[in-house]
Amino acid sequence: MSRELTPQETAERSLIKTYRKSIWNPFIAAVKRYELIEPGDRIAVCISGGKDSVILAKLMQELQRHTSQPFELVFTVMDPGYKPENRKLIEDNAALLGIPITIFDSDIFNVTVSVEKNPCYLCARMRRGFLYAKAQELGCNKIALGHHFSDVIETTVMGLFYGGQLQAMPPKLRSKNFPGMELIRPLYCVHEDAIIAWKNYNHLQFLQCACRFTEEREAAGDGVGRSKRQEIKMLLRELKKTNPNIEKSVFQGINGLQLDTFPGFKHRGVFHSFPELYNHPDWFAGETKSEEISEEL
């Protein structure tokens, strides 16, 4: 008679088997395609308590277990001022899933609660600064965040619609304020729908943001509240009803950007104008594929 699996074992097995095609394979594809992990890395996996960061932790554990390229993992949780019951939920989930977390405290919620303009942006920046500092203190050279494929698409569309810029979320980047440190996003090719399916399959409950803005969004009853990101999420959901591949198209677009069709762009903070590009001998050589497409449309 076979032994009944523990919740940890069930969750781990489902990543490799049940959700191999939708989660494990895209995770491995991102790690390889964007060269996110190297032998000898010591990576701080940053856990917020939400579904994305927790599944990232489990995937990183599985990769470490099966890889021939050794690297180290540290699992950090920053408490920005959670209520006791929310902190306990994080601790309970970590124990249930076998994630050895280290918790450290900050006062970010107290700082951002009085900010009316862009509080989520300020919170994210402050969180990242705390995480970099703690990871460096723990001897890490990288931090891993749980941003997934859907985050990448939503960020791109949100920046275009509300920020007046065509700017994506890179799979990794070097820290400007913490020399030698890098940020990596191993869930870059994993869809949020797959993460939700894994969560439900394993009957897991995770923490939401747990700040006053999340509470307002829930109270609004429409899933939007004051969040532009939620607004974009719902817009994309509607567009997918008539074009199921719309997110894939955006993703392909940012992975194959045709710079010679743009009237201007920034590179390393320097703006390059259309006249400058047009008069460059190697830039505009003639009609482009996009012009052919626009004529067809």
PDB file of C-alpha atoms in Angstrom:
ATOM      1  CA  MET A   1       0.000   0.000   0.000  1.00  0.00           C
ATOM      2  CA  SER A   2       1.438   3.336  -1.055  1.00  0.00           C
ATOM      3  CA  ARG A   3       2.144   6.013   1.543  1.00  0.00           C
ATOM      4  CA  GLU A   4      -0.033   9.117   1.544  1.00  0.00           C
ATOM      5  CA  LEU A   5       1.896  12.175   0.442  1.00  0.00           C
ATOM      6  CA  THR A   6       2.314  15.191   2.705  1.00  0.00           C
ATOM      7  CA  PRO A   7       1.060  18.599   1.492  1.00  0.00           C
ATOM      8  CA  GLN A   8       4.672  19.553   0.788  1.00  0.00           C
ATOM      9  CA  GLU A   9       5.303  16.445  -1.291  1.00  0.00           C
ATOM     10  CA  THR A  10       2.022  16.876  -3.183  1.00  0.00           C
ATOM     11  CA  ALA A  11       2.838  20.501  -3.998  1.00  0.00           C
ATOM     12  CA  GLU A  12       6.329  19.602  -5.175  1.00  0.00           C
ATOM     13  CA  ARG A  13       5.194  16.644  -7.259  1.00  0.00           C
ATOM     14  CA  SER A  14       2.436  18.674  -8.916  1.00  0.00           C
ATOM     15  CA  LEU A  15       4.995  21.223 -10.126  1.00  0.00           C
ATOM     16  CA  ILE A  16       7.036  18.546 -11.874  1.00  0.00           C
ATOM     17  CA  LYS A  17       4.177  16.374 -13.133  1.00  0.00           C
ATOM     18  CA  THR A  18       0.658  17.875 -13.174  1.00  0.00           C
ATOM     19  CA  TYR A  19       1.861  21.380 -14.084  1.00  0.00           C
ATOM     20  CA  ARG A  20       5.047  20.442 -15.890  1.00  0.00           C
ATOM     21  CA  LYS A  21       3.928  21.934 -19.207  1.00  0.00           C
ATOM     22  CA  SER A  22       2.377  25.141 -17.854  1.00  0.00           C
ATOM     23  CA  ILE A  23       4.741  25.939 -14.943  1.00  0.00           C
ATOM     24  CA  TRP A  24       7.931  23.880 -14.745  1.00  0.00           C
ATOM     25  CA  ASN A  25       8.871  24.026 -18.436  1.00  0.00           C
ATOM     26  CA  PRO A  26       8.286  27.813 -18.800  1.00  0.00           C
ATOM     27  CA  PHE A  27      10.234  28.360 -15.563  1.00  0.00           C
ATOM     28  CA  ILE A  28      13.210  26.382 -16.869  1.00  0.00           C
ATOM     29  CA  ALA A  29      12.909  28.104 -20.262  1.00  0.00           C
ATOM     30  CA  ALA A  30      13.207  31.557 -18.662  1.00  0.00           C
ATOM     31  CA  VAL A  31      16.161  30.530 -16.496  1.00  0.00           C
ATOM     32  CA  LYS A  32      18.023  29.239 -19.561  1.00  0.00           C
ATOM     33  CA  ARG A  33      16.914  31.806 -22.143  1.00  0.00           C
ATOM     34  CA  TYR A  34      17.820  34.821 -20.017  1.00  0.00           C
ATOM     35  CA  GLU A  35      20.767  33.192 -18.177  1.00  0.00           C
ATOM     36  CA  LEU A  36      19.305  33.984 -14.764  1.00  0.00           C
ATOM     37  CA  ILE A  37      21.253  31.511 -12.616  1.00  0.00           C
ATOM     38  CA  GLU A  38      24.949  30.660 -12.707  1.00  0.00           C
ATOM     39  CA  PRO A  39      27.040  28.121 -10.793  1.00  0.00           C
ATOM     40  CA  GLY A  40      28.128  29.529  -7.445  1.00  0.00           C
ATOM     41  CA  ASP A  41      25.268  32.010  -7.140  1.00  0.00           C
ATOM     42  CA  ARG A  42      23.866  32.678  -3.686  1.00  0.00           C
ATOM     43  CA  ILE A  43      20.306  33.813  -4.294  1.00  0.00           C
ATOM     44  CA  ALA A  44      17.896  35.447  -1.875  1.00  0.00           C
ATOM     45  CA  VAL A  45      14.398  34.319  -2.844  1.00  0.00           C
ATOM     46  CA  CYS A  46      12.181  37.148  -1.618  1.00  0.00           C
ATOM     47  CA  ILE A  47       8.857  35.908  -0.255  1.00  0.00           C
ATOM     48  CA  SER A  48       5.978  38.324   0.278  1.00  0.00           C
ATOM     49  CA  GLY A  49       3.554  35.594   1.305  1.00  0.00           C
ATOM     50  CA  GLY A  50       1.573  35.735  -1.922  1.00  0.00           C
ATOM     51  CA  LYS A  51       1.089  32.882  -4.388  1.00  0.00           C
ATOM     52  CA  ASP A  52       3.743  34.130  -6.826  1.00  0.00           C
ATOM     53  CA  SER A  53       6.656  34.368  -4.409  1.00  0.00           C
ATOM     54  CA  VAL A  54       5.769  31.077  -2.721  1.00  0.00           C
ATOM     55  CA  ILE A  55       5.615  29.106  -5.969  1.00  0.00           C
ATOM     56  CA  LEU A  56       8.897  30.757  -6.965  1.00  0.00           C
ATOM     57  CA  ALA A  57      10.441  29.452  -3.741  1.00  0.00           C
ATOM     58  CA  LYS A  58       9.237  25.921  -4.468  1.00  0.00           C
ATOM     59  CA  LEU A  59      10.467  26.043  -8.069  1.00  0.00           C
ATOM     60  CA  MET A  60      13.877  27.271  -6.968  1.00  0.00           C
ATOM     61  CA  GLN A  61      14.073  24.446  -4.436  1.00  0.00           C
ATOM     62  CA  GLU A  62      13.219  21.914  -7.129  1.00  0.00           C
ATOM     63  CA  LEU A  63      15.774  23.370  -9.526  1.00  0.00           C
ATOM     64  CA  GLN A  64      18.469  23.305  -6.850  1.00  0.00           C
ATOM     65  CA  ARG A  65      17.596  19.669  -6.147  1.00  0.00           C
ATOM     66  CA  HIS A  66      17.834  18.558  -9.778  1.00  0.00           C
ATOM     67  CA  THR A  67      20.514  20.785 -11.318  1.00  0.00           C
ATOM     68  CA  SER A  68      24.106  19.828 -12.006  1.00  0.00           C
ATOM     69  CA  GLN A  69      25.105  23.500 -11.649  1.00  0.00           C
ATOM     70  CA  PRO A  70      25.228  24.084  -7.863  1.00  0.00           C
ATOM     71  CA  PHE A  71      23.930  27.308  -6.339  1.00  0.00           C
ATOM     72  CA  GLU A  72      22.748  28.377  -2.885  1.00  0.00           C
ATOM     73  CA  LEU A  73      19.351  29.640  -1.762  1.00  0.00           C
ATOM     74  CA  VAL A  74      18.251  31.856   1.109  1.00  0.00           C
ATOM     75  CA  PHE A  75      14.543  32.480   1.679  1.00  0.00           C
ATOM     76  CA  THR A  76      13.828  35.933   3.081  1.00  0.00           C
ATOM     77  CA  VAL A  77      10.553  37.461   4.212  1.00  0.00           C
ATOM     78  CA  MET A  78      10.306  41.167   4.914  1.00  0.00           C
ATOM     79  CA  ASP A  79       7.466  42.111   7.257  1.00  0.00           C
ATOM     80  CA  PRO A  80       6.535  45.693   6.283  1.00  0.00           C
ATOM     81  CA  GLY A  81       4.026  45.943   9.114  1.00  0.00           C
ATOM     82  CA  TYR A  82       1.622  43.033   8.657  1.00  0.00           C
ATOM     83  CA  LYS A  83      -1.155  42.322  11.092  1.00  0.00           C
ATOM     84  CA  PRO A  84      -0.277  39.348  13.366  1.00  0.00           C
ATOM     85  CA  GLU A  85      -2.712  37.033  11.571  1.00  0.00           C
ATOM     86  CA  ASN A  86      -1.139  37.844   8.190  1.00  0.00           C
ATOM     87  CA  ARG A  87       2.367  37.175   9.435  1.00  0.00           C
ATOM     88  CA  LYS A  88       1.180  33.898  10.930  1.00  0.00           C
ATOM     89  CA  LEU A  89      -0.288  32.861   7.567  1.00  0.00           C
ATOM     90  CA  ILE A  90       3.123  33.342   5.948  1.00  0.00           C
ATOM     91  CA  GLU A  91       4.830  31.335   8.676  1.00  0.00           C
ATOM     92  CA  ASP A  92       2.247  28.540   8.503  1.00  0.00           C
ATOM     93  CA  ASN A  93       2.494  28.239   4.705  1.00  0.00           C
ATOM     94  CA  ALA A  94       6.295  28.159   4.869  1.00  0.00           C
ATOM     95  CA  ALA A  95       6.161  25.354   7.438  1.00  0.00           C
ATOM     96  CA  LEU A  96       3.526  23.450   5.442  1.00  0.00           C
ATOM     97  CA  LEU A  97       5.547  23.627   2.218  1.00  0.00           C
ATOM     98  CA  GLY A  98       9.010  23.128   3.691  1.00  0.00           C
ATOM     99  CA  ILE A  99      10.437  26.582   2.993  1.00  0.00           C
ATOM    100  CA  PRO A 100      13.041  27.629   5.624  1.00  0.00           C
ATOM    101  CA  ILE A 101      12.292  31.355   5.818  1.00  0.00           C
ATOM    102  CA  THR A 102      14.150  34.134   7.620  1.00  0.00           C
ATOM    103  CA  ILE A 103      11.871  37.044   8.619  1.00  0.00           C
ATOM    104  CA  PHE A 104      13.053  40.604   9.211  1.00  0.00           C
ATOM    105  CA  ASP A 105      10.981  43.668  10.065  1.00  0.00           C
ATOM    106  CA  SER A 106      10.566  47.115   8.518  1.00  0.00           C
ATOM    107  CA  ASP A 107       8.191  50.063   8.940  1.00  0.00           C
ATOM    108  CA  ILE A 108       7.264  50.519   5.287  1.00  0.00           C
ATOM    109  CA  PHE A 109       3.481  50.426   5.832  1.00  0.00           C
ATOM    110  CA  ASN A 110       3.758  53.196   8.443  1.00  0.00           C
ATOM    111  CA  VAL A 111       5.661  55.358   5.966  1.00  0.00           C
ATOM    112  CA  THR A 112       3.486  54.768   2.903  1.00  0.00           C
ATOM    113  CA  VAL A 113       0.096  54.931   4.647  1.00  0.00           C
ATOM    114  CA  SER A 114       0.330  58.741   4.804  1.00  0.00           C
ATOM    115  CA  VAL A 115       1.384  59.123   1.153  1.00  0.00           C
ATOM    116  CA  GLU A 116      -1.421  59.964  -1.270  1.00  0.00           C
ATOM    117  CA  LYS A 117       0.539  60.162  -4.534  1.00  0.00           C
ATOM    118  CA  ASN A 118       1.904  56.863  -5.918  1.00  0.00           C
ATOM    119  CA  PRO A 119       1.995  54.993  -2.574  1.00  0.00           C
ATOM    120  CA  CYS A 120       2.346  51.599  -4.317  1.00  0.00           C
ATOM    121  CA  TYR A 121       5.371  52.831  -6.279  1.00  0.00           C
ATOM    122  CA  LEU A 122       6.983  54.159  -3.092  1.00  0.00           C
ATOM    123  CA  CYS A 123       6.213  50.919  -1.259  1.00  0.00           C
ATOM    124  CA  ALA A 124       7.755  48.823  -4.050  1.00  0.00           C
ATOM    125  CA  ARG A 125      10.905  50.956  -4.140  1.00  0.00           C
ATOM    126  CA  MET A 126      11.320  50.834  -0.380  1.00  0.00           C
ATOM    127  CA  ARG A 127      10.711  47.083  -0.287  1.00  0.00           C
ATOM    128  CA  ARG A 128      13.331  46.491  -2.950  1.00  0.00           C
ATOM    129  CA  GLY A 129      15.883  48.606  -1.096  1.00  0.00           C
ATOM    130  CA  PHE A 130      15.301  46.658   2.112  1.00  0.00           C
ATOM    131  CA  LEU A 131      15.530  43.337   0.246  1.00  0.00           C
ATOM    132  CA  TYR A 132      18.781  44.248  -1.496  1.00  0.00           C
ATOM    133  CA  ALA A 133      20.339  45.367   1.798  1.00  0.00           C
ATOM    134  CA  LYS A 134      19.278  42.214   3.632  1.00  0.00           C
ATOM    135  CA  ALA A 135      20.409  39.946   0.791  1.00  0.00           C
ATOM    136  CA  GLN A 136      23.791  41.634   0.696  1.00  0.00           C
ATOM    137  CA  GLU A 137      24.060  41.243   4.458  1.00  0.00           C
ATOM    138  CA  LEU A 138      23.386  37.504   4.013  1.00  0.00           C
ATOM    139  CA  GLY A 139      26.184  37.200   1.443  1.00  0.00           C
ATOM    140  CA  CYS A 140      23.933  36.907  -1.614  1.00  0.00           C
ATOM    141  CA  ASN A 141      24.754  38.209  -5.074  1.00  0.00           C
ATOM    142  CA  LYS A 142      21.187  38.027  -6.444  1.00  0.00           C
ATOM    143  CA  ILE A 143      17.618  38.527  -5.314  1.00  0.00           C
ATOM    144  CA  ALA A 144      14.797  36.610  -7.011  1.00  0.00           C
ATOM    145  CA  LEU A 145      11.335  38.196  -7.251  1.00  0.00           C
ATOM    146  CA  GLY A 146       8.033  36.552  -8.181  1.00  0.00           C
ATOM    147  CA  HIS A 147       7.057  38.709 -11.158  1.00  0.00           C
ATOM    148  CA  HIS A 148       5.452  36.473 -13.784  1.00  0.00           C
ATOM    149  CA  PHE A 149       4.481  36.619 -17.471  1.00  0.00           C
ATOM    150  CA  SER A 150       1.200  38.401 -16.748  1.00  0.00           C
ATOM    151  CA  ASP A 151       3.010  41.063 -14.687  1.00  0.00           C
ATOM    152  CA  VAL A 152       5.313  41.697 -17.650  1.00  0.00           C
ATOM    153  CA  ILE A 153       2.394  42.204 -20.040  1.00  0.00           C
ATOM    154  CA  GLU A 154       0.373  44.359 -17.635  1.00  0.00           C
ATOM    155  CA  THR A 155       3.385  46.557 -16.851  1.00  0.00           C
ATOM    156  CA  THR A 156       4.071  47.103 -20.543  1.00  0.00           C
ATOM    157  CA  VAL A 157       0.457  48.033 -21.363  1.00  0.00           C
ATOM    158  CA  MET A 158       0.072  50.168 -18.244  1.00  0.00           C
ATOM    159  CA  GLY A 159       3.223  52.129 -19.069  1.00  0.00           C
ATOM    160  CA  LEU A 160       1.985  52.784 -22.598  1.00  0.00           C
ATOM    161  CA  PHE A 161      -1.558  53.770 -21.582  1.00  0.00           C
ATOM    162  CA  TYR A 162      -0.805  55.773 -18.452  1.00  0.00           C
ATOM    163  CA  GLY A 163       2.919  56.527 -18.474  1.00  0.00           C
ATOM    164  CA  GLY A 164       3.347  57.627 -22.066  1.00  0.00           C
ATOM    165  CA  GLN A 165       6.234  55.204 -22.605  1.00  0.00           C
ATOM    166  CA  LEU A 166       6.832  51.850 -24.243  1.00  0.00           C
ATOM    167  CA  GLN A 167       8.841  50.182 -21.519  1.00  0.00           C
ATOM    168  CA  ALA A 168       8.955  46.524 -20.506  1.00  0.00           C
ATOM    169  CA  MET A 169      10.001  44.672 -17.358  1.00  0.00           C
ATOM    170  CA  PRO A 170      13.413  43.038 -17.971  1.00  0.00           C
ATOM    171  CA  PRO A 171      14.044  39.445 -16.819  1.00  0.00           C
ATOM    172  CA  LYS A 172      17.097  40.575 -14.872  1.00  0.00           C
ATOM    173  CA  LEU A 173      18.907  43.784 -14.063  1.00  0.00           C
ATOM    174  CA  ARG A 174      21.912  45.070 -12.150  1.00  0.00           C
ATOM    175  CA  SER A 175      21.388  47.152  -9.036  1.00  0.00           C
ATOM    176  CA  LYS A 176      22.591  50.756  -9.241  1.00  0.00           C
ATOM    177  CA  ASN A 177      22.718  51.254  -5.483  1.00  0.00           C
ATOM    178  CA  PHE A 178      24.090  47.873  -4.438  1.00  0.00           C
ATOM    179  CA  PRO A 179      27.223  47.058  -6.478  1.00  0.00           C
ATOM    180  CA  GLY A 180      27.585  43.418  -7.422  1.00  0.00           C
ATOM    181  CA  MET A 181      23.899  42.658  -6.825  1.00  0.00           C
ATOM    182  CA  GLU A 182      21.430  41.550  -9.491  1.00  0.00           C
ATOM    183  CA  LEU A 183      17.656  41.122  -9.564  1.00  0.00           C
ATOM    184  CA  ILE A 184      16.253  38.113 -11.434  1.00  0.00           C
ATOM    185  CA  ARG A 185      12.678  37.140 -12.389  1.00  0.00           C
ATOM    186  CA  PRO A 186      12.582  33.352 -12.943  1.00  0.00           C
ATOM    187  CA  LEU A 187       8.780  33.315 -13.412  1.00  0.00           C
ATOM    188  CA  TYR A 188       9.143  35.557 -16.469  1.00  0.00           C
ATOM    189  CA  CYS A 189       7.507  33.011 -18.814  1.00  0.00           C
ATOM    190  CA  VAL A 190       4.963  31.543 -16.359  1.00  0.00           C
ATOM    191  CA  HIS A 191       1.338  32.681 -16.754  1.00  0.00           C
ATOM    192  CA  GLU A 192      -0.585  33.798 -13.682  1.00  0.00           C
ATOM    193  CA  ASP A 193      -3.510  31.516 -14.591  1.00  0.00           C
ATOM    194  CA  ALA A 194      -1.205  28.504 -14.210  1.00  0.00           C
ATOM    195  CA  ILE A 195      -0.044  29.702 -10.794  1.00  0.00           C
ATOM    196  CA  ILE A 196      -3.643  30.113  -9.666  1.00  0.00           C
ATOM    197  CA  ALA A 197      -4.468  26.619 -10.943  1.00  0.00           C
ATOM    198  CA  TRP A 198      -1.536  25.155  -8.962  1.00  0.00           C
ATOM    199  CA  LYS A 199      -2.652  27.016  -5.836  1.00  0.00           C
ATOM    200  CA  ASN A 200      -6.210  25.714  -6.142  1.00  0.00           C
ATOM    201  CA  TYR A 201      -5.061  22.173  -6.964  1.00  0.00           C
ATOM    202  CA  ASN A 202      -3.120  22.086  -3.700  1.00  0.00           C
ATOM    203  CA  HIS A 203      -5.892  23.828  -1.679  1.00  0.00           C
ATOM    204  CA  LEU A 204      -3.534  26.609  -0.596  1.00  0.00           C
ATOM    205  CA  GLN A 205      -4.448  30.055   0.715  1.00  0.00           C
ATOM    206  CA  PHE A 206      -1.944  32.865   0.420  1.00  0.00           C
ATOM    207  CA  LEU A 207      -1.593  36.452   1.580  1.00  0.00           C
ATOM    208  CA  GLN A 208      -2.709  39.354  -0.587  1.00  0.00           C
ATOM    209  CA  CYS A 209      -0.896  42.687  -0.375  1.00  0.00           C
ATOM    210  CA  ALA A 210      -2.555  43.336   3.034  1.00  0.00           C
ATOM    211  CA  CYS A 211      -2.242  47.142   2.887  1.00  0.00           C
ATOM    212  CA  ARG A 212      -5.067  49.693   2.961  1.00  0.00           C
ATOM    213  CA  PHE A 213      -5.100  50.017  -0.841  1.00  0.00           C
ATOM    214  CA  THR A 214      -5.762  46.323  -1.294  1.00  0.00           C
ATOM    215  CA  GLU A 215      -8.537  46.550   1.274  1.00  0.00           C
ATOM    216  CA  GLU A 216     -10.107  49.442  -0.660  1.00  0.00           C
ATOM    217  CA  ARG A 217      -9.955  47.450  -3.905  1.00  0.00           C
ATOM    218  CA  GLU A 218     -11.711  44.513  -2.288  1.00  0.00           C
ATOM    219  CA  ALA A 219     -14.339  46.850  -0.836  1.00  0.00           C
ATOM    220  CA  ALA A 220     -14.970  48.390  -4.258  1.00  0.00           C
ATOM    221  CA  GLY A 221     -16.525  45.107  -5.390  1.00  0.00           C
ATOM    222  CA  ASP A 222     -15.397  45.505  -9.010  1.00  0.00           C
ATOM    223  CA  GLY A 223     -11.863  44.150  -8.609  1.00  0.00           C
ATOM    224  CA  VAL A 224     -10.415  47.522  -9.609  1.00  0.00           C
ATOM    225  CA  GLY A 225     -10.764  50.093  -6.849  1.00  0.00           C
ATOM    226  CA  ARG A 226      -8.015  52.679  -7.252  1.00  0.00           C
ATOM    227  CA  SER A 227      -5.530  50.325  -8.929  1.00  0.00           C
ATOM    228  CA  LYS A 228      -4.593  50.999 -12.543  1.00  0.00           C
ATOM    229  CA  ARG A 229      -2.872  47.621 -12.678  1.00  0.00           C
ATOM    230  CA  GLN A 230      -6.137  45.884 -11.821  1.00  0.00           C
ATOM    231  CA  GLU A 231      -7.859  47.986 -14.463  1.00  0.00           C
ATOM    232  CA  ILE A 232      -5.366  46.813 -17.089  1.00  0.00           C
ATOM    233  CA  LYS A 233      -5.700  43.224 -15.876  1.00  0.00           C
ATOM    234  CA  MET A 234      -9.458  43.350 -16.422  1.00  0.00           C
ATOM    235  CA  LEU A 235      -9.046  45.031 -19.825  1.00  0.00           C
ATOM    236  CA  LEU A 236      -6.703  42.283 -21.014  1.00  0.00           C
ATOM    237  CA  ARG A 237      -9.116  39.676 -19.688  1.00  0.00           C
ATOM    238  CA  GLU A 238     -11.876  41.163 -21.832  1.00  0.00           C
ATOM    239  CA  LEU A 239      -9.670  41.418 -24.919  1.00  0.00           C
ATOM    240  CA  LYS A 240      -8.651  37.766 -24.548  1.00  0.00           C
ATOM    241  CA  LYS A 241     -12.268  36.763 -25.125  1.00  0.00           C
ATOM    242  CA  THR A 242     -11.977  37.762 -28.781  1.00  0.00           C
ATOM    243  CA  ASN A 243      -8.197  37.348 -29.127  1.00  0.00           C
ATOM    244  CA  PRO A 244      -6.834  34.572 -26.881  1.00  0.00           C
ATOM    245  CA  ASN A 245      -3.277  35.268 -28.072  1.00  0.00           C
ATOM    246  CA  ILE A 246      -3.187  38.954 -27.199  1.00  0.00           C
ATOM    247  CA  GLU A 247      -0.749  38.540 -24.285  1.00  0.00           C
ATOM    248  CA  LYS A 248       1.470  36.336 -26.423  1.00  0.00           C
ATOM    249  CA  SER A 249       1.528  39.026 -29.108  1.00  0.00           C
ATOM    250  CA  VAL A 250       2.588  41.711 -26.613  1.00  0.00           C
ATOM    251  CA  PHE A 251       5.294  39.415 -25.232  1.00  0.00           C
ATOM    252  CA  GLN A 252       6.633  38.655 -28.713  1.00  0.00           C
ATOM    253  CA  GLY A 253       6.580  42.377 -29.421  1.00  0.00           C
ATOM    254  CA  ILE A 254       8.814  43.304 -26.495  1.00  0.00           C
ATOM    255  CA  ASN A 255      11.157  40.396 -27.267  1.00  0.00           C
ATOM    256  CA  GLY A 256      11.544  41.464 -30.897  1.00  0.00           C
ATOM    257  CA  LEU A 257      11.324  45.255 -30.768  1.00  0.00           C
ATOM    258  CA  GLN A 258      11.842  46.864 -34.179  1.00  0.00           C
ATOM    259  CA  LEU A 259      13.774  49.959 -33.168  1.00  0.00           C
ATOM    260  CA  ASP A 260      14.237  51.145 -36.750  1.00  0.00           C
ATOM    261  CA  THR A 261      10.468  51.775 -36.950  1.00  0.00           C
ATOM    262  CA  PHE A 262      10.349  54.134 -33.959  1.00  0.00           C
ATOM    263  CA  PRO A 263      10.486  57.936 -34.275  1.00  0.00           C
ATOM    264  CA  GLY A 264      12.682  58.065 -31.205  1.00  0.00           C
ATOM    265  CA  PHE A 265      13.889  56.082 -28.200  1.00  0.00           C
ATOM    266  CA  LYS A 266      16.019  56.293 -25.077  1.00  0.00           C
ATOM    267  CA  HIS A 267      19.126  54.225 -24.513  1.00  0.00           C
ATOM    268  CA  ARG A 268      20.864  54.434 -21.126  1.00  0.00           C
ATOM    269  CA  GLY A 269      18.981  57.631 -20.392  1.00  0.00           C
ATOM    270  CA  VAL A 270      19.971  59.371 -23.649  1.00  0.00           C
ATOM    271  CA  PHE A 271      17.182  60.285 -26.075  1.00  0.00           C
ATOM    272  CA  HIS A 272      17.775  59.635 -29.779  1.00  0.00           C
ATOM    273  CA  SER A 273      15.485  61.691 -32.039  1.00  0.00           C
ATOM    274  CA  PHE A 274      13.983  60.785 -35.386  1.00  0.00           C
ATOM    275  CA  PRO A 275      16.121  63.229 -37.462  1.00  0.00           C
ATOM    276  CA  GLU A 276      19.269  61.869 -35.809  1.00  0.00           C
ATOM    277  CA  LEU A 277      18.281  58.294 -36.615  1.00  0.00           C
ATOM    278  CA  TYR A 278      16.944  59.034 -40.092  1.00  0.00           C
ATOM    279  CA  ASN A 279      20.177  60.720 -41.137  1.00  0.00           C
ATOM    280  CA  HIS A 280      22.341  57.928 -39.750  1.00  0.00           C
ATOM    281  CA  PRO A 281      23.780  55.971 -42.713  1.00  0.00           C
ATOM    282  CA  ASP A 282      23.065  52.566 -41.161  1.00  0.00           C
ATOM    283  CA  TRP A 283      19.669  53.205 -39.611  1.00  0.00           C
ATOM    284  CA  PHE A 284      16.934  53.849 -42.172  1.00  0.00           C
ATOM    285  CA  ALA A 285      17.741  51.779 -45.244  1.00  0.00           C
ATOM    286  CA  GLY A 286      14.279  51.721 -46.814  1.00  0.00           C
ATOM    287  CA  GLU A 287      10.761  50.455 -46.254  1.00  0.00           C
ATOM    288  CA  THR A 288      10.224  48.225 -43.262  1.00  0.00           C
ATOM    289  CA  LYS A 289       8.072  45.181 -42.674  1.00  0.00           C
ATOM    290  CA  SER A 290       5.727  47.218 -40.462  1.00  0.00           C
ATOM    291  CA  GLU A 291       4.981  49.551 -43.373  1.00  0.00           C
ATOM    292  CA  GLU A 292       4.045  46.566 -45.514  1.00  0.00           C
ATOM    293  CA  ILE A 293       1.729  45.312 -42.766  1.00  0.00           C
ATOM    294  CA  SER A 294       0.084  48.708 -42.290  1.00  0.00           C
ATOM    295  CA  GLU A 295      -0.640  48.902 -46.016  1.00  0.00           C
ATOM    296  CA  GLU A 296      -2.318  45.490 -45.870  1.00  0.00           C
ATOM    297  CA  LEU A 297      -4.491  46.626 -42.972  1.00  0.00           C
TER     298      LEU A 297
END
